[in-house]
Short mmCIF file of C-alpha atoms in Angstrom, two decimals:
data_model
loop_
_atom_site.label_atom_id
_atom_site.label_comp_id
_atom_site.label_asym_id
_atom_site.label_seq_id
_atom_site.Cartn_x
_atom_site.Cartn_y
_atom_site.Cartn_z
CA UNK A 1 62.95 -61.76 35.82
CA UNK A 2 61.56 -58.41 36.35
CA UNK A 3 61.43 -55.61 33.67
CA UNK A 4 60.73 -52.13 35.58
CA UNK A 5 59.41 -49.53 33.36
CA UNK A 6 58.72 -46.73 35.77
CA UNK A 7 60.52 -43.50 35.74
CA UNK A 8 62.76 -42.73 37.91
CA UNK A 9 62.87 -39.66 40.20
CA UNK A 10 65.70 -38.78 38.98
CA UNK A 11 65.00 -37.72 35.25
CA UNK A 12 63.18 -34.90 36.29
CA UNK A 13 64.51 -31.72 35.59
CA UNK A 14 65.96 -28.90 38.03
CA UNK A 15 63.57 -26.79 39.51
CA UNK A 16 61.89 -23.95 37.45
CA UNK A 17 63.90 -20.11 38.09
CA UNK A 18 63.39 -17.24 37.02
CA UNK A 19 66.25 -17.49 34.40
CA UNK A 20 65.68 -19.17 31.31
CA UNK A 21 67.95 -21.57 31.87
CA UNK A 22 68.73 -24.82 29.20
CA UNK A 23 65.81 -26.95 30.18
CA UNK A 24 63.10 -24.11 30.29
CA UNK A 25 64.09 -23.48 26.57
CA UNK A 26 63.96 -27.24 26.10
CA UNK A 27 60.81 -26.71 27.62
CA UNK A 28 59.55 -24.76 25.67
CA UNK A 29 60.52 -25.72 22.35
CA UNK A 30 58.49 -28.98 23.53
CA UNK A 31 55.31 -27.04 23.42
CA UNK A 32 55.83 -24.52 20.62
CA UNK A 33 56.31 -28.08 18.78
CA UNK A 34 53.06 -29.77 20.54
CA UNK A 35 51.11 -28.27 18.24
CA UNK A 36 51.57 -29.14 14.44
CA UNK A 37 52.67 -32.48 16.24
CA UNK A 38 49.07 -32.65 17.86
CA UNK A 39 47.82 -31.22 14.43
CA UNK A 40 49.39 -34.34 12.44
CA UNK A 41 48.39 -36.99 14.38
CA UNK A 42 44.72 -35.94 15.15
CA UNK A 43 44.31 -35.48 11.34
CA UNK A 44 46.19 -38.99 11.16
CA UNK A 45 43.87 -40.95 13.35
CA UNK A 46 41.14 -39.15 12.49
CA UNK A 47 40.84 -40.07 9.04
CA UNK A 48 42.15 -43.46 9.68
CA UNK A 49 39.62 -44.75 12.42
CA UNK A 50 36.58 -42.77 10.39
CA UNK A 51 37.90 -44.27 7.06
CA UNK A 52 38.54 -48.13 8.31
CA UNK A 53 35.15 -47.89 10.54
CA UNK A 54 33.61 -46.66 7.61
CA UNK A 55 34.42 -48.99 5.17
CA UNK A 56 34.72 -52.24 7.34
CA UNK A 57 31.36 -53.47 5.64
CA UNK A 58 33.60 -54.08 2.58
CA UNK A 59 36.34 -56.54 2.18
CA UNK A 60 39.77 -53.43 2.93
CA UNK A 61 38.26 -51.74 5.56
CA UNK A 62 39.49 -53.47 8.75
CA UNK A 63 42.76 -54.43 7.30
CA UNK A 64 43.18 -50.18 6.39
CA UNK A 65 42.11 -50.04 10.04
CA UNK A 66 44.99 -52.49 10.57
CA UNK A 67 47.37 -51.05 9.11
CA UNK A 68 46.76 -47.21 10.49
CA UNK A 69 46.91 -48.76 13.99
CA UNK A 70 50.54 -49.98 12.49
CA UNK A 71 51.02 -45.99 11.73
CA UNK A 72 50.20 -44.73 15.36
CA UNK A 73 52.34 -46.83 16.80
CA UNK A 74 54.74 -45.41 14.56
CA UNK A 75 53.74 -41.79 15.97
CA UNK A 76 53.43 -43.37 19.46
CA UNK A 77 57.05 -43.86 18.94
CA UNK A 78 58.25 -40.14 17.24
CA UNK A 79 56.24 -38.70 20.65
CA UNK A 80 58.32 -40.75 23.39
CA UNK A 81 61.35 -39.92 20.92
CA UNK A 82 60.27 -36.07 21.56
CA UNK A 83 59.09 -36.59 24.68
CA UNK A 84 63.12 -38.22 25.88
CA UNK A 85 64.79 -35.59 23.66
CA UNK A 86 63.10 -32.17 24.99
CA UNK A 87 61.27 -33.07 28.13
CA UNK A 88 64.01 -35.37 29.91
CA UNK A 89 61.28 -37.93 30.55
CA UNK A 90 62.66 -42.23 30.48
CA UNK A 91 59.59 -43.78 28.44
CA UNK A 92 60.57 -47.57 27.61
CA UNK A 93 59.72 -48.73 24.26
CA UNK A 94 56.65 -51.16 24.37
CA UNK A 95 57.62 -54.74 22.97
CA UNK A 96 56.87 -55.60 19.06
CA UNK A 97 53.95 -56.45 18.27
CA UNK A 98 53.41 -60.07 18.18
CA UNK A 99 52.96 -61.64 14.50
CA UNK A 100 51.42 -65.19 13.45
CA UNK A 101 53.85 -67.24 11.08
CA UNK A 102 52.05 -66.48 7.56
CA UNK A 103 51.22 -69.80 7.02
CA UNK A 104 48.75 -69.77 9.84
CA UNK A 105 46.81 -66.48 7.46
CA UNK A 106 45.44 -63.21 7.24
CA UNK A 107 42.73 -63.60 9.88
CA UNK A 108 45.21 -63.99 13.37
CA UNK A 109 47.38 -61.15 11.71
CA UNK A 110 44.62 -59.29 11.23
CA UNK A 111 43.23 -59.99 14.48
CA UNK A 112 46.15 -59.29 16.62
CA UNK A 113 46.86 -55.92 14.77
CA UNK A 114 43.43 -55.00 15.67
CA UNK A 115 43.81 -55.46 19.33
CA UNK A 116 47.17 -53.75 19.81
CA UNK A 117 47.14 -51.84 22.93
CA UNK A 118 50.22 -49.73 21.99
CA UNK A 119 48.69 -48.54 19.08
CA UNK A 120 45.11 -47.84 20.39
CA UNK A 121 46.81 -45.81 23.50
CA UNK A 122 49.09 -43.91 20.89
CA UNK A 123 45.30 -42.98 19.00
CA UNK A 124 43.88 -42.04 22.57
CA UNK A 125 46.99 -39.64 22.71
CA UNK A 126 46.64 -37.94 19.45
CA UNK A 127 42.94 -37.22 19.94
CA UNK A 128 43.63 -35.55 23.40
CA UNK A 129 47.01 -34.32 22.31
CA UNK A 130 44.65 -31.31 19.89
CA UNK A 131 42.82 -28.99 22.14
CA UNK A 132 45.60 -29.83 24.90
CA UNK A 133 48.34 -28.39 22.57
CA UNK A 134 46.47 -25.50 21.32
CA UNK A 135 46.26 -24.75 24.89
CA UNK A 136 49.99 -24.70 25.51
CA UNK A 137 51.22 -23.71 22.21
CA UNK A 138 48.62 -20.15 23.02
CA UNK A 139 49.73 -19.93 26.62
CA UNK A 140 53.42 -20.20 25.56
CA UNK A 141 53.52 -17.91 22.73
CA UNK A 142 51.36 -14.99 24.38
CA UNK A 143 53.88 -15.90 27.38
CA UNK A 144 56.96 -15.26 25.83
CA UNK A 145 55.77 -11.65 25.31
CA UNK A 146 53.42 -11.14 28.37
CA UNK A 147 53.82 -12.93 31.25
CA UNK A 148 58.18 -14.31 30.67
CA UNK A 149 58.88 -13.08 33.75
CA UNK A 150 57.48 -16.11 34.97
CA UNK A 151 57.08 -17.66 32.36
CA UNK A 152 59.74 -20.75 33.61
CA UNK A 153 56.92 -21.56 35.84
CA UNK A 154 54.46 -21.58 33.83
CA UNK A 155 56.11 -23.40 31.32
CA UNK A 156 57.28 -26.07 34.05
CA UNK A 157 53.71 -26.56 35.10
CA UNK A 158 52.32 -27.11 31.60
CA UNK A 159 54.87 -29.96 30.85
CA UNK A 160 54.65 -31.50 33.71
CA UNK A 161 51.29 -32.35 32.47
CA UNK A 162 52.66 -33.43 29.44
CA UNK A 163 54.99 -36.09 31.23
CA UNK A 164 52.05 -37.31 33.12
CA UNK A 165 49.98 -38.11 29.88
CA UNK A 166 52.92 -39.12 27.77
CA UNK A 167 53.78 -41.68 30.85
CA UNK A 168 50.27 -43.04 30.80
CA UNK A 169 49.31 -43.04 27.78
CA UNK A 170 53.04 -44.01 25.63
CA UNK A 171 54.80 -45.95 28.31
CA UNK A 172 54.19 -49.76 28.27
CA UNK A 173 52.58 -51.67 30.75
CA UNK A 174 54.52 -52.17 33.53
CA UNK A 175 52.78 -55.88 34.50
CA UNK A 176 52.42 -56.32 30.36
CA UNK A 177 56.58 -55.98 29.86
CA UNK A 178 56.95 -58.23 33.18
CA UNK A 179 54.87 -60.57 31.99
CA UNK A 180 56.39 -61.00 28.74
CA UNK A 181 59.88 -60.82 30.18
CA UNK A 182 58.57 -63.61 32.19
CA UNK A 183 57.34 -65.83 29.50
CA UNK A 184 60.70 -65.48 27.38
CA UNK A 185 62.41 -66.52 30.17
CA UNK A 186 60.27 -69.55 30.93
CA UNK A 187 60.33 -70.15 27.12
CA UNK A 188 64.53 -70.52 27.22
CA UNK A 189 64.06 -72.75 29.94
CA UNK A 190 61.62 -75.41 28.81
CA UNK A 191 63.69 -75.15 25.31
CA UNK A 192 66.65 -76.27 27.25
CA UNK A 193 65.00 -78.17 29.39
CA UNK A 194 63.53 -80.40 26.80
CA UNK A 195 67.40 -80.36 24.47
CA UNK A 196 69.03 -81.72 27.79
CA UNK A 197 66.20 -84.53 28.50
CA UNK A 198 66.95 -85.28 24.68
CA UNK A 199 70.55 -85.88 25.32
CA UNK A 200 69.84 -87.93 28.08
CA UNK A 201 68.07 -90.09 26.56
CA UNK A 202 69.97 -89.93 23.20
CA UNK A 203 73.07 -90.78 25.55
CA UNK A 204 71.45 -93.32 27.94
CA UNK A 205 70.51 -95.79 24.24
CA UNK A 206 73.88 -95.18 23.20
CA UNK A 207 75.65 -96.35 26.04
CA UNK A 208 73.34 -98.59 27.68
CA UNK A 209 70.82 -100.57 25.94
CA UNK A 210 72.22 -100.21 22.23
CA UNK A 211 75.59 -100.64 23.60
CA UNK A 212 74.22 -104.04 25.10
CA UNK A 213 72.22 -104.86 22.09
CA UNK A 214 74.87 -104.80 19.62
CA UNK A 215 77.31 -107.12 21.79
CA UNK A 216 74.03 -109.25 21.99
CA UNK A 217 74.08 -109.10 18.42
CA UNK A 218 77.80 -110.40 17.60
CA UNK A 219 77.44 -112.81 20.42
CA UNK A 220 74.68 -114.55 18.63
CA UNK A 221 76.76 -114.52 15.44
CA UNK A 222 79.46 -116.57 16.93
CA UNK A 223 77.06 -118.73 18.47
CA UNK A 224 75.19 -119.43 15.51
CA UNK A 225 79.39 -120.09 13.30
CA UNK A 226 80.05 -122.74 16.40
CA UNK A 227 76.37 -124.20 16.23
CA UNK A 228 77.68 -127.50 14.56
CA UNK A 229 81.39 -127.57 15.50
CA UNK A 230 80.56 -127.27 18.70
CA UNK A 231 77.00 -127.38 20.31
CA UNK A 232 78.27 -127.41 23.74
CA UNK A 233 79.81 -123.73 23.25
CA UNK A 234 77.18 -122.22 21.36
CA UNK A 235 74.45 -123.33 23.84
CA UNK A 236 76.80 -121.69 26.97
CA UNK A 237 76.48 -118.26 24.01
CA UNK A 238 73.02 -118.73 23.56
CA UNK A 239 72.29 -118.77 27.25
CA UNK A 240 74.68 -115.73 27.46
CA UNK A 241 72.92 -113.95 25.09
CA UNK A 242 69.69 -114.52 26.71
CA UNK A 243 70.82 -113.15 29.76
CA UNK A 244 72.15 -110.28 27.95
CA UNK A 245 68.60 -109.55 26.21
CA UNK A 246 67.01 -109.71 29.63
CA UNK A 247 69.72 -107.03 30.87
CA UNK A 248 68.52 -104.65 27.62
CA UNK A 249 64.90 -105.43 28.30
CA UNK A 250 65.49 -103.92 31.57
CA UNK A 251 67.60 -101.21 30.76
CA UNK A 252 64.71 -100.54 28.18
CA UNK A 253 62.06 -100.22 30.89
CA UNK A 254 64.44 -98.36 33.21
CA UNK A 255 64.46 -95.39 30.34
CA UNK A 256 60.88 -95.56 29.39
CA UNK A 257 60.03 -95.21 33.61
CA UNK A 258 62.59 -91.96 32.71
CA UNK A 259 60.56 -90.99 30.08
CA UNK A 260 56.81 -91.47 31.09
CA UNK A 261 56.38 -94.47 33.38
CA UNK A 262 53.24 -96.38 32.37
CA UNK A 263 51.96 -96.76 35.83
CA UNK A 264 51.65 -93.09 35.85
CA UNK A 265 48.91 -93.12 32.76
CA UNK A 266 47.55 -96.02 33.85
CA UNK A 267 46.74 -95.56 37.77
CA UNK A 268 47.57 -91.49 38.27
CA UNK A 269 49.89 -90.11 40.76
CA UNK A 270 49.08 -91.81 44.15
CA UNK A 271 50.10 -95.29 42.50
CA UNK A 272 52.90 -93.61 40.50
CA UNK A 273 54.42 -92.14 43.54
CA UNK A 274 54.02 -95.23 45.98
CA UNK A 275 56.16 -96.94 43.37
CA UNK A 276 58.95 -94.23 43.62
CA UNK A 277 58.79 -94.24 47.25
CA UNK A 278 59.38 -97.83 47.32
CA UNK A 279 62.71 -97.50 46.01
CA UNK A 280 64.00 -94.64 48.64
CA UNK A 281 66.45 -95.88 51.04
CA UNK A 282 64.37 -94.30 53.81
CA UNK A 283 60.23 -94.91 54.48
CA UNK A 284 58.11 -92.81 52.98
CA UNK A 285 54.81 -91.97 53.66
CA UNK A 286 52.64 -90.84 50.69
CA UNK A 287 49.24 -88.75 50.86
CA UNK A 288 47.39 -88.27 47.77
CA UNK A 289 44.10 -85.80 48.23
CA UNK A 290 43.19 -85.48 44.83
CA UNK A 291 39.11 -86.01 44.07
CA UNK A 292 40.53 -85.91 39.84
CA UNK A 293 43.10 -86.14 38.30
CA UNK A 294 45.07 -83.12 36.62
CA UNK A 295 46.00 -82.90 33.49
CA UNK A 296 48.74 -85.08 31.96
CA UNK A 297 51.54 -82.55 31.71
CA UNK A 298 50.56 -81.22 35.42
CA UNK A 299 50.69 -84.76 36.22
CA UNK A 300 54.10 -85.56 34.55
CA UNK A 301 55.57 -82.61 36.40
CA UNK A 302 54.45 -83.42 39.64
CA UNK A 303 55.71 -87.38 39.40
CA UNK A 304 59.12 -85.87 38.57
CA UNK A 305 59.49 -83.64 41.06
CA UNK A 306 58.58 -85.65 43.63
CA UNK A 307 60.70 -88.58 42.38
CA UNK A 308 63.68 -86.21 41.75
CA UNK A 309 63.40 -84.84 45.29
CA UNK A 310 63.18 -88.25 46.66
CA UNK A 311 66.53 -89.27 44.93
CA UNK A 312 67.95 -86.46 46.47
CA UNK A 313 67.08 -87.65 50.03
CA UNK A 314 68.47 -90.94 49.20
CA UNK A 315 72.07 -89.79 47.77
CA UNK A 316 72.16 -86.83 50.69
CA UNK A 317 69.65 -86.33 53.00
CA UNK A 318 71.16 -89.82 55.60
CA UNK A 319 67.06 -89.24 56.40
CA UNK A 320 65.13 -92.02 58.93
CA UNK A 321 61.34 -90.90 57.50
CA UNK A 322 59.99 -89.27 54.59
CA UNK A 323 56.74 -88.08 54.01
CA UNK A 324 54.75 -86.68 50.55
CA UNK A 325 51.75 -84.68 50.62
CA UNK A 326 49.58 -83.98 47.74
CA UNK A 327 46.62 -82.09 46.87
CA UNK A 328 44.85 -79.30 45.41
CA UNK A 329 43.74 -76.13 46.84
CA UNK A 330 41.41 -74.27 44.78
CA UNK A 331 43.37 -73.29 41.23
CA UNK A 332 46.82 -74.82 42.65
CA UNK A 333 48.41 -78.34 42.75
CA UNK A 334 50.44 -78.92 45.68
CA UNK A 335 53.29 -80.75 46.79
CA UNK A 336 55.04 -81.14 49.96
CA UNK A 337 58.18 -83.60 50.73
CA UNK A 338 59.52 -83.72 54.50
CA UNK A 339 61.95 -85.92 55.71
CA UNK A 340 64.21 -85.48 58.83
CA UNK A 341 67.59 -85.42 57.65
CA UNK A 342 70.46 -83.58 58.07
CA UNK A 343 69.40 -80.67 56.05
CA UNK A 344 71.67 -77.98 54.85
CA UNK A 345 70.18 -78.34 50.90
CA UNK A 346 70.42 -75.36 48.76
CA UNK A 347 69.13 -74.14 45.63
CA UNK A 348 72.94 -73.56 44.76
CA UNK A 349 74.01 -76.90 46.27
CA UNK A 350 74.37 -78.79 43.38
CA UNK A 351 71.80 -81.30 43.94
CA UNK A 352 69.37 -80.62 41.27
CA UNK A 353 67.19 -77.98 43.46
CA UNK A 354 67.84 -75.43 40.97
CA UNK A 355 66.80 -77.75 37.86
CA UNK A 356 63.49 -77.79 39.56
CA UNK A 357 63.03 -74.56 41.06
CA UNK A 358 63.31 -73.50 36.75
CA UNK A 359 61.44 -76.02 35.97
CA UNK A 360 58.45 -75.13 37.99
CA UNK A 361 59.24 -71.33 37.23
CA UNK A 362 58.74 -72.20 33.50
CA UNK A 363 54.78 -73.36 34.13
CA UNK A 364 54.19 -70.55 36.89
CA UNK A 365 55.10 -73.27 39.41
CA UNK A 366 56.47 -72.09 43.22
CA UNK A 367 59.14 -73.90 44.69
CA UNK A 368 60.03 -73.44 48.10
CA UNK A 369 62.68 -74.62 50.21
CA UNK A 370 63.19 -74.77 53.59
CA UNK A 371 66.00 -76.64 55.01
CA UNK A 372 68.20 -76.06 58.17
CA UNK A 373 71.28 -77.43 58.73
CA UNK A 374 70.60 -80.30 61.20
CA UNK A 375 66.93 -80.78 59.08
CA UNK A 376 64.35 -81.19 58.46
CA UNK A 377 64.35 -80.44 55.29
CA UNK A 378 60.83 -79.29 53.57
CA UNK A 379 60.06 -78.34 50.44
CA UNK A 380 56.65 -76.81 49.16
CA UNK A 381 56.15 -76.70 45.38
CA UNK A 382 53.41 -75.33 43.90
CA UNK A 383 52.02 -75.90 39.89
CA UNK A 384 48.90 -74.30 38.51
CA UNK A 385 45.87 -76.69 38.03
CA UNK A 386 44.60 -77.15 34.68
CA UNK A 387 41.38 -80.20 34.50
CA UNK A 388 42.20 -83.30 32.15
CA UNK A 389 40.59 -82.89 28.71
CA UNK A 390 38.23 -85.65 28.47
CA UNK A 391 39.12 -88.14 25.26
#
C-alpha cells in the first residue's frame, strides 16, 4: 500500500495575464496576509524555543518545549489550510503524532513530542516565513500602486516560491506516510493472521481431540458400571478406550507440530524441514546453508512457509521432484521451493499463495512466484534476518 503525497501538476493555477483575474487576487491576498501570519508565528516560536531552551535546567522547561512544538504543529496546520485555500496548492496532512499509553509515563511522551518532525519543520517555516514575508508583503503593496501593470507576474513569481517552501517544509514525508501506511497495513494483517490461527486451533480441540476425549471419557464410565457384571465387556471397553487415548495423543501432537513443532526448537530448520519433506508425496531435496541460526520468529516463519508450500505441491502440483533451498545472503533469509509440476499456481488461485504472500508482506518479507502452466513452478521468498538473542 502506497500513500502518494506529491502534488500534482494539475493544481497549479492558470498562467499569470495581464488581467487581474480570480487567482491573481487570490494571489495576492496570500501575501498581503503572509505577513502578520509570518509576524505570529516567528514571535510564537521564538519565545517558545528561547523560553523551553532556557529553562530546560529546571524541572518545566522541556515539557513547555513540548508542548510549543504541540502549538506549531498547530500553525503548521492553519499555513497548509491557507496555503490550499488561497494558493491552490494539495499539501496532505502529516499523520498524528504518535502517543505512548499513559501507563508507560511522562518520559516516552515527552520524548516523542520532542522529536516530532512535523512540528520542528513547521518552526523552520515560521523563522524563514519573517524576512521572506516582509519581502512580499513590501513588493506587493508598493506593486499594487507602481508596477500593477505587471503586477500578475510578479505576484505569480513570488508565490510560486511560496508553494515551493510550503511543499518542503509543511508537506509530510513522502517515504515517512508510505512507511506508516505500510506498517498499518502489515499490523491488520498479523492481527488477523494471529485471530484465524486462534480459531484453528480453538476449532481443531473442539472437534478433534476434545471431541475424542470426552467419548473416551463416557466410554470408561460404562466400562468401569460393567466391571463386575461383566469383566469380559468392560475389558473389550477398556482396550477401546486405550486405543481411543492413543488416537487423542496423536491428534494432540498433530496440533502442537501446527503450533510450534518441537523438532524445530530443538534441531533448527534443516532437521525441521527434512521432517516436512518426508511427508510430501513427491522427493524432496532439502539444502540448508545457514552458518547460525535466525531468530525464533524468523525461524517459525520460514518452517511454515516452506511446509505450507510443500502441502500445496502435494494436493496440486502432480510434481515427480522437489527441491528447497535455504540460506542467507547478507541482511536477508532466503527461501527457494522448485518442483516440476504442472504449474499454473496463482496468487489468486486459491491455494493459500496469497495467505503467504501477506504473511511475508507483514515482516517486510518478498514473495515471489513464478509458475508457468506446464511448470515448473518456483517460488522465491525472502524474510529479513534478525540474529538469535542469546539466553
Amino acid at each position: 500500500m502506497t500513500v502518494s503525497i506529491t502534488a500534482a501538476d494539475h493544481d497549479r493555477p492558470p498562467p499569470a495575464c495581464f488581467a487581474f483575474g480570480r487567482h491573481t487576487w487570490k494571489e495576492i491576498a496570500y501575501l498581503l496576509a503572509s505577513l502578520p501570519m509570518a509576524l505570529i508565528g516567528f514571535v510564537y516560536v521564538a519565545f517558545m524555543i528561547f523560553t523551553g531552551v532556557g529553562l530546560s535546567v529546571t524541572v518545566i522547561g522541556l515539557p513547555l518545549l513540548a508542548i510549543g512544538l504541540a502549538g506549531a504543529r498547530l500553525l503548521g496546520r492553519a499555513e497548509r489550510a491557507r496555503a490550499r485555500v488561497l494558493l491552490g496548492v494539495r499539501i496532505e496532512e502529516p499523520s498524528p503524532l504518535y502517543r505512548p499509553h499513559r501507563q508507560d509515563g511522562v518520559l516516552p511522551w515527552l520524548w516523542t513530542s520532542l522529536k516530532d518532525p512535523v512540528a520542528w519543520r513547521s518552526v523552520l517555516y515560521s523563522f524563514i516565513r519573517l524576512p521572506w514575508g516582509v519581502l512580499t508583503f513590501s513588493v506587493t503593496l508598493v506593486g499594487l500602486f507602481v508596477l500593477w501593470p505587471v503586477l500578475p507576474f510578479v505576484v505569480r513569481g513570488l508565490t510560486n516560491a511560496d508553494r515551493a517552501m510550503a511543499r518542503g517544509l509543511l508537506s509530510p514525508s513522502d517515504e515517512l506516510e508510505r512507511r506508516i501506511a505500510e506498517l498499518e497495513s502489515d499490523r491488520g494483517v498479523v492481527v488477523d493472521t494471529a485471530a484465524a490461527d486462534l480459531r484453528r486451533i480453538e476449532r481443531d480441540l473442539h472437534d478433534g481431540a476434545q471431541a475424542r476425549l470426552v467419548a473416551l471419557a463416557m466410554g470408561l464410565g460404562l466400562a468401569k458400571e460393567k466391571l463386575l457384571e461383566d469383566p469380559d465387556t468392560a475389558a473389550a471397553m477398556v482396550d477401546e478406550a486405550h486405543g481411543e487415548v492413543k488416537l487423542a495423543l496423536q491428534e494432540l501432537r498433530d496440533l502442537a507440530r501446527g503450533i510450534h513443532p518441537a523438532v524445530l526448537t530443538d534441531r533448527g530448520l534443516d532437521a525441521a524441514l527434512s521432517a516436512v519433506a518426508s511427508r510430501c508425496t513427491a522427493p524432496v531435496k532439502v539444502t540448508v546453508d545457514l552458518a547460525e541460526r535466525p531468530a525464533e520468529a524468523i525461524e517459525g516463519i520460514a518452517y511454515f512457509t516452506v511446509s505450507e508450500l510443500l502441502q500445496n505441491v502435494s494436493k496440486h502440483a502432480q510434481a515427480k521432484s522437489v527441491s528447497v533451498d535455504v540460506w542467507r545472503a547478507n541482511e536477508r533469509l532466503l527461501i527457494k521451493v522448485t518442483d516440476d509440476g504442472r504449474g499454473g499456481a496463482r496468487l489468486d488461485g486459491g491455494t493459500g499463495m496469497a495467505g503467504l504472500a501477506e504473511r511475508l508482506g507483514a515482516v517486510d518479507g518478498v514473495f515471489v512466484l513464478d509458475s508457468p502452466v506446464g511448470g515448473p513452478t518456483t517460488v522465491l521468498a525472502e524474510l529479513p534476518w534478525r540474529g538469535r538473542v542469546a539466553g
